[in-house]
Amino acid sequence: MPKPFFIKKSDIDKIIRIDHAGELGANFIYKGQRKYIDKSYKELIHSMLIQELEHLEYFEYALRKFHVRPSFLFFFWSNFGYFIGALSSKLSVKSAMLLTEAIEDVIEEHYQKQKNFLQQAPQLYQELNSKISKFQQDESEHKHIATDFDINKSLLSKIFFILIQYVCQTSILLSKYI
């Protein structure tokens, strides 16, 4: 007989804390991009920001519902997010889209791992799993929008892409505990 699987509250706390911190960072990234991006792309960035605001609102609700403390690194996520978003847009539209593609690639995989984990007890966390599924689709859409820019993957672009992915993965790890 298979061993029963139990999801601990601390595991749910980590999911919500990480996702809240990530969506907070994403909001500031898009705000930084929107401020400095070429005018012809402001509407595109704004539409992605609106989706990220929806994600953040849900995770703020989830923090309260599940009595989870947010990440103590709020100041870092908001300031670094805005800085990297603004910097990428100041460099070029393609730099902004390369940043988006790198981050959304990591987040899409991150959400998939969470969905797989939550499938262990789908009846208990149906709403959370449903929201994560919807948000994963939104993030995937953002990634595909970014890849449509046909960014030249020069050596410098590849290094930037890998560096951003590493920062994103490290942020996920830090948000789990801090």
GROMACS .gro file of C-alpha atoms in nm:
model
  178
    1MET     CA    1   0.000   0.000   0.000
    2PRO     CA    2   0.139   0.345  -0.088
    3LYS     CA    3   0.250   0.568   0.193
    4PRO     CA    4   0.003   0.855   0.252
    5PHE     CA    5   0.129   1.199   0.163
    6PHE     CA    6   0.075   1.491   0.396
    7ILE     CA    7   0.132   1.852   0.305
    8LYS     CA    8   0.264   2.049   0.598
    9LYS     CA    9   0.144   2.403   0.664
   10SER     CA   10   0.506   2.518   0.651
   11ASP     CA   11   0.523   2.395   0.289
   12ILE     CA   12   0.216   2.600   0.197
   13ASP     CA   13   0.362   2.899   0.383
   14LYS     CA   14   0.677   2.876   0.172
   15ILE     CA   15   0.480   2.855  -0.153
   16ILE     CA   16   0.276   3.163  -0.066
   17ARG     CA   17   0.575   3.360   0.069
   18ILE     CA   18   0.786   3.284  -0.240
   19ASP     CA   19   0.507   3.361  -0.485
   20HIS     CA   20   0.411   3.683  -0.309
   21ALA     CA   21   0.774   3.801  -0.314
   22GLY     CA   22   0.806   3.703  -0.679
   23GLU     CA   23   0.491   3.882  -0.786
   24LEU     CA   24   0.595   4.186  -0.585
   25GLY     CA   25   0.928   4.188  -0.766
   26ALA     CA   26   0.756   4.139  -1.102
   27ASN     CA   27   0.532   4.438  -1.039
   28PHE     CA   28   0.831   4.659  -0.971
   29ILE     CA   29   1.019   4.522  -1.272
   30TYR     CA   30   0.731   4.610  -1.503
   31LYS     CA   31   0.688   4.950  -1.337
   32GLY     CA   32   1.056   5.022  -1.401
   33GLN     CA   33   1.026   4.903  -1.759
   34ARG     CA   34   0.710   5.103  -1.822
   35LYS     CA   35   0.873   5.422  -1.697
   36TYR     CA   36   1.170   5.406  -1.936
   37ILE     CA   37   1.064   5.191  -2.232
   38ASP     CA   38   1.012   5.336  -2.577
   39LYS     CA   39   0.663   5.491  -2.594
   40SER     CA   40   0.544   5.248  -2.860
   41TYR     CA   41   0.586   4.958  -2.611
   42LYS     CA   42   0.434   5.119  -2.299
   43GLU     CA   43   0.091   4.966  -2.363
   44LEU     CA   44   0.241   4.617  -2.399
   45ILE     CA   45   0.432   4.652  -2.071
   46HIS     CA   46   0.122   4.798  -1.904
   47SER     CA   47  -0.087   4.496  -2.009
   48MET     CA   48   0.169   4.259  -1.854
   49LEU     CA   49   0.181   4.476  -1.541
   50ILE     CA   50  -0.198   4.452  -1.504
   51GLN     CA   51  -0.173   4.071  -1.500
   52GLU     CA   52   0.110   4.085  -1.247
   53LEU     CA   53  -0.101   4.313  -1.025
   54GLU     CA   54  -0.376   4.049  -1.031
   55HIS     CA   55  -0.123   3.786  -0.923
   56LEU     CA   56   0.009   4.008  -0.643
   57GLU     CA   57  -0.343   4.084  -0.518
   58TYR     CA   58  -0.418   3.712  -0.492
   59PHE     CA   59  -0.099   3.635  -0.300
   60GLU     CA   60  -0.163   3.928  -0.064
   61TYR     CA   61  -0.505   3.771  -0.001
   62ALA     CA   62  -0.339   3.428   0.045
   63LEU     CA   63  -0.094   3.573   0.300
   64ARG     CA   64  -0.392   3.679   0.510
   65LYS     CA   65  -0.604   3.368   0.448
   66PHE     CA   66  -0.328   3.122   0.540
   67HIS     CA   67  -0.170   3.347   0.807
   68VAL     CA   68   0.168   3.359   0.634
   69ARG     CA   69   0.427   3.625   0.700
   70PRO     CA   70   0.564   3.794   0.388
   71SER     CA   71   0.931   3.787   0.298
   72PHE     CA   72   1.144   4.020   0.508
   73LEU     CA   73   1.326   4.114   0.188
   74PHE     CA   74   1.041   4.339   0.066
   75PHE     CA   75   1.274   4.639   0.038
   76PHE     CA   76   1.520   4.441  -0.174
   77TRP     CA   77   1.257   4.289  -0.408
   78SER     CA   78   1.090   4.622  -0.473
   79ASN     CA   79   1.407   4.828  -0.523
   80PHE     CA   80   1.608   4.570  -0.714
   81GLY     CA   81   1.303   4.486  -0.927
   82TYR     CA   82   1.247   4.848  -1.022
   83PHE     CA   83   1.618   4.903  -1.087
   84ILE     CA   84   1.662   4.600  -1.314
   85GLY     CA   85   1.337   4.678  -1.499
   86ALA     CA   86   1.436   5.040  -1.553
   87LEU     CA   87   1.792   4.953  -1.651
   88SER     CA   88   1.682   4.692  -1.904
   89SER     CA   89   1.441   4.940  -2.065
   90LYS     CA   90   1.700   5.218  -2.070
   91LEU     CA   91   1.936   4.986  -2.258
   92SER     CA   92   1.681   4.882  -2.522
   93VAL     CA   93   1.344   4.719  -2.580
   94LYS     CA   94   1.525   4.396  -2.663
   95SER     CA   95   1.712   4.409  -2.330
   96ALA     CA   96   1.381   4.452  -2.150
   97MET     CA   97   1.236   4.154  -2.336
   98LEU     CA   98   1.547   3.945  -2.268
   99LEU     CA   99   1.499   4.017  -1.897
  100THR     CA  100   1.132   3.921  -1.922
  101GLU     CA  101   1.210   3.600  -2.110
  102ALA     CA  102   1.479   3.493  -1.859
  103ILE     CA  103   1.260   3.556  -1.555
  104GLU     CA  104   0.941   3.408  -1.696
  105ASP     CA  105   1.129   3.096  -1.805
  106VAL     CA  106   1.232   3.033  -1.443
  107ILE     CA  107   0.889   3.123  -1.304
  108GLU     CA  108   0.704   2.898  -1.547
  109GLU     CA  109   0.912   2.601  -1.428
  110HIS     CA  110   0.880   2.712  -1.064
  111TYR     CA  111   0.500   2.723  -1.086
  112GLN     CA  112   0.499   2.378  -1.250
  113LYS     CA  113   0.690   2.233  -0.954
  114GLN     CA  114   0.439   2.391  -0.717
  115LYS     CA  115   0.145   2.253  -0.914
  116ASN     CA  116   0.300   1.906  -0.907
  117PHE     CA  117   0.350   1.935  -0.531
  118LEU     CA  118  -0.006   2.055  -0.469
  119GLN     CA  119  -0.147   1.765  -0.673
  120GLN     CA  120  -0.055   1.546  -0.376
  121ALA     CA  121  -0.361   1.688  -0.195
  122PRO     CA  122  -0.571   1.856  -0.465
  123GLN     CA  123  -0.890   1.878  -0.261
  124LEU     CA  124  -0.722   2.075   0.018
  125TYR     CA  125  -0.557   2.342  -0.193
  126GLN     CA  126  -0.778   2.355  -0.501
  127GLU     CA  127  -0.805   2.736  -0.510
  128LEU     CA  128  -0.430   2.786  -0.465
  129ASN     CA  129  -0.349   2.528  -0.733
  130SER     CA  130  -0.604   2.681  -0.970
  131LYS     CA  131  -0.458   3.029  -0.924
  132ILE     CA  132  -0.103   2.904  -0.972
  133SER     CA  133  -0.215   2.730  -1.294
  134LYS     CA  134  -0.372   3.049  -1.425
  135PHE     CA  135  -0.072   3.260  -1.328
  136GLN     CA  136   0.162   3.008  -1.491
  137GLN     CA  137  -0.032   3.056  -1.816
  138ASP     CA  138   0.005   3.434  -1.785
  139GLU     CA  139   0.380   3.404  -1.721
  140SER     CA  140   0.413   3.170  -2.019
  141GLU     CA  141   0.231   3.428  -2.232
  142HIS     CA  142   0.475   3.698  -2.116
  143LYS     CA  143   0.767   3.471  -2.205
  144HIS     CA  144   0.625   3.410  -2.553
  145ILE     CA  145   0.570   3.782  -2.606
  146ALA     CA  146   0.935   3.838  -2.515
  147THR     CA  147   1.060   3.561  -2.744
  148ASP     CA  148   0.863   3.713  -3.033
  149PHE     CA  149   1.113   4.000  -3.024
  150ASP     CA  150   1.365   3.763  -3.186
  151ILE     CA  151   1.645   3.873  -2.958
  152ASN     CA  152   1.994   3.818  -3.093
  153LYS     CA  153   2.154   3.570  -2.853
  154SER     CA  154   2.504   3.714  -2.862
  155LEU     CA  155   2.751   3.595  -2.601
  156LEU     CA  156   2.674   3.900  -2.386
  157SER     CA  157   2.298   3.834  -2.416
  158LYS     CA  158   2.347   3.470  -2.317
  159ILE     CA  159   2.552   3.572  -2.014
  160PHE     CA  160   2.287   3.829  -1.913
  161PHE     CA  161   2.012   3.566  -1.960
  162ILE     CA  162   2.193   3.310  -1.741
  163LEU     CA  163   2.279   3.571  -1.478
  164ILE     CA  164   1.917   3.686  -1.453
  165GLN     CA  165   1.798   3.326  -1.424
  166TYR     CA  166   2.050   3.265  -1.147
  167VAL     CA  167   1.935   3.578  -0.961
  168CYS     CA  168   1.573   3.468  -1.002
  169GLN     CA  169   1.645   3.117  -0.869
  170THR     CA  170   1.842   3.262  -0.577
  171SER     CA  171   1.553   3.498  -0.501
  172ILE     CA  172   1.315   3.201  -0.487
  173LEU     CA  173   1.546   3.023  -0.244
  174LEU     CA  174   1.590   3.329  -0.021
  175SER     CA  175   1.217   3.402  -0.014
  176LYS     CA  176   1.147   3.051   0.107
  177TYR     CA  177   1.303   3.130   0.444
  178ILE     CA  178   1.362   3.504   0.478
   0.00000   0.00000   0.00000
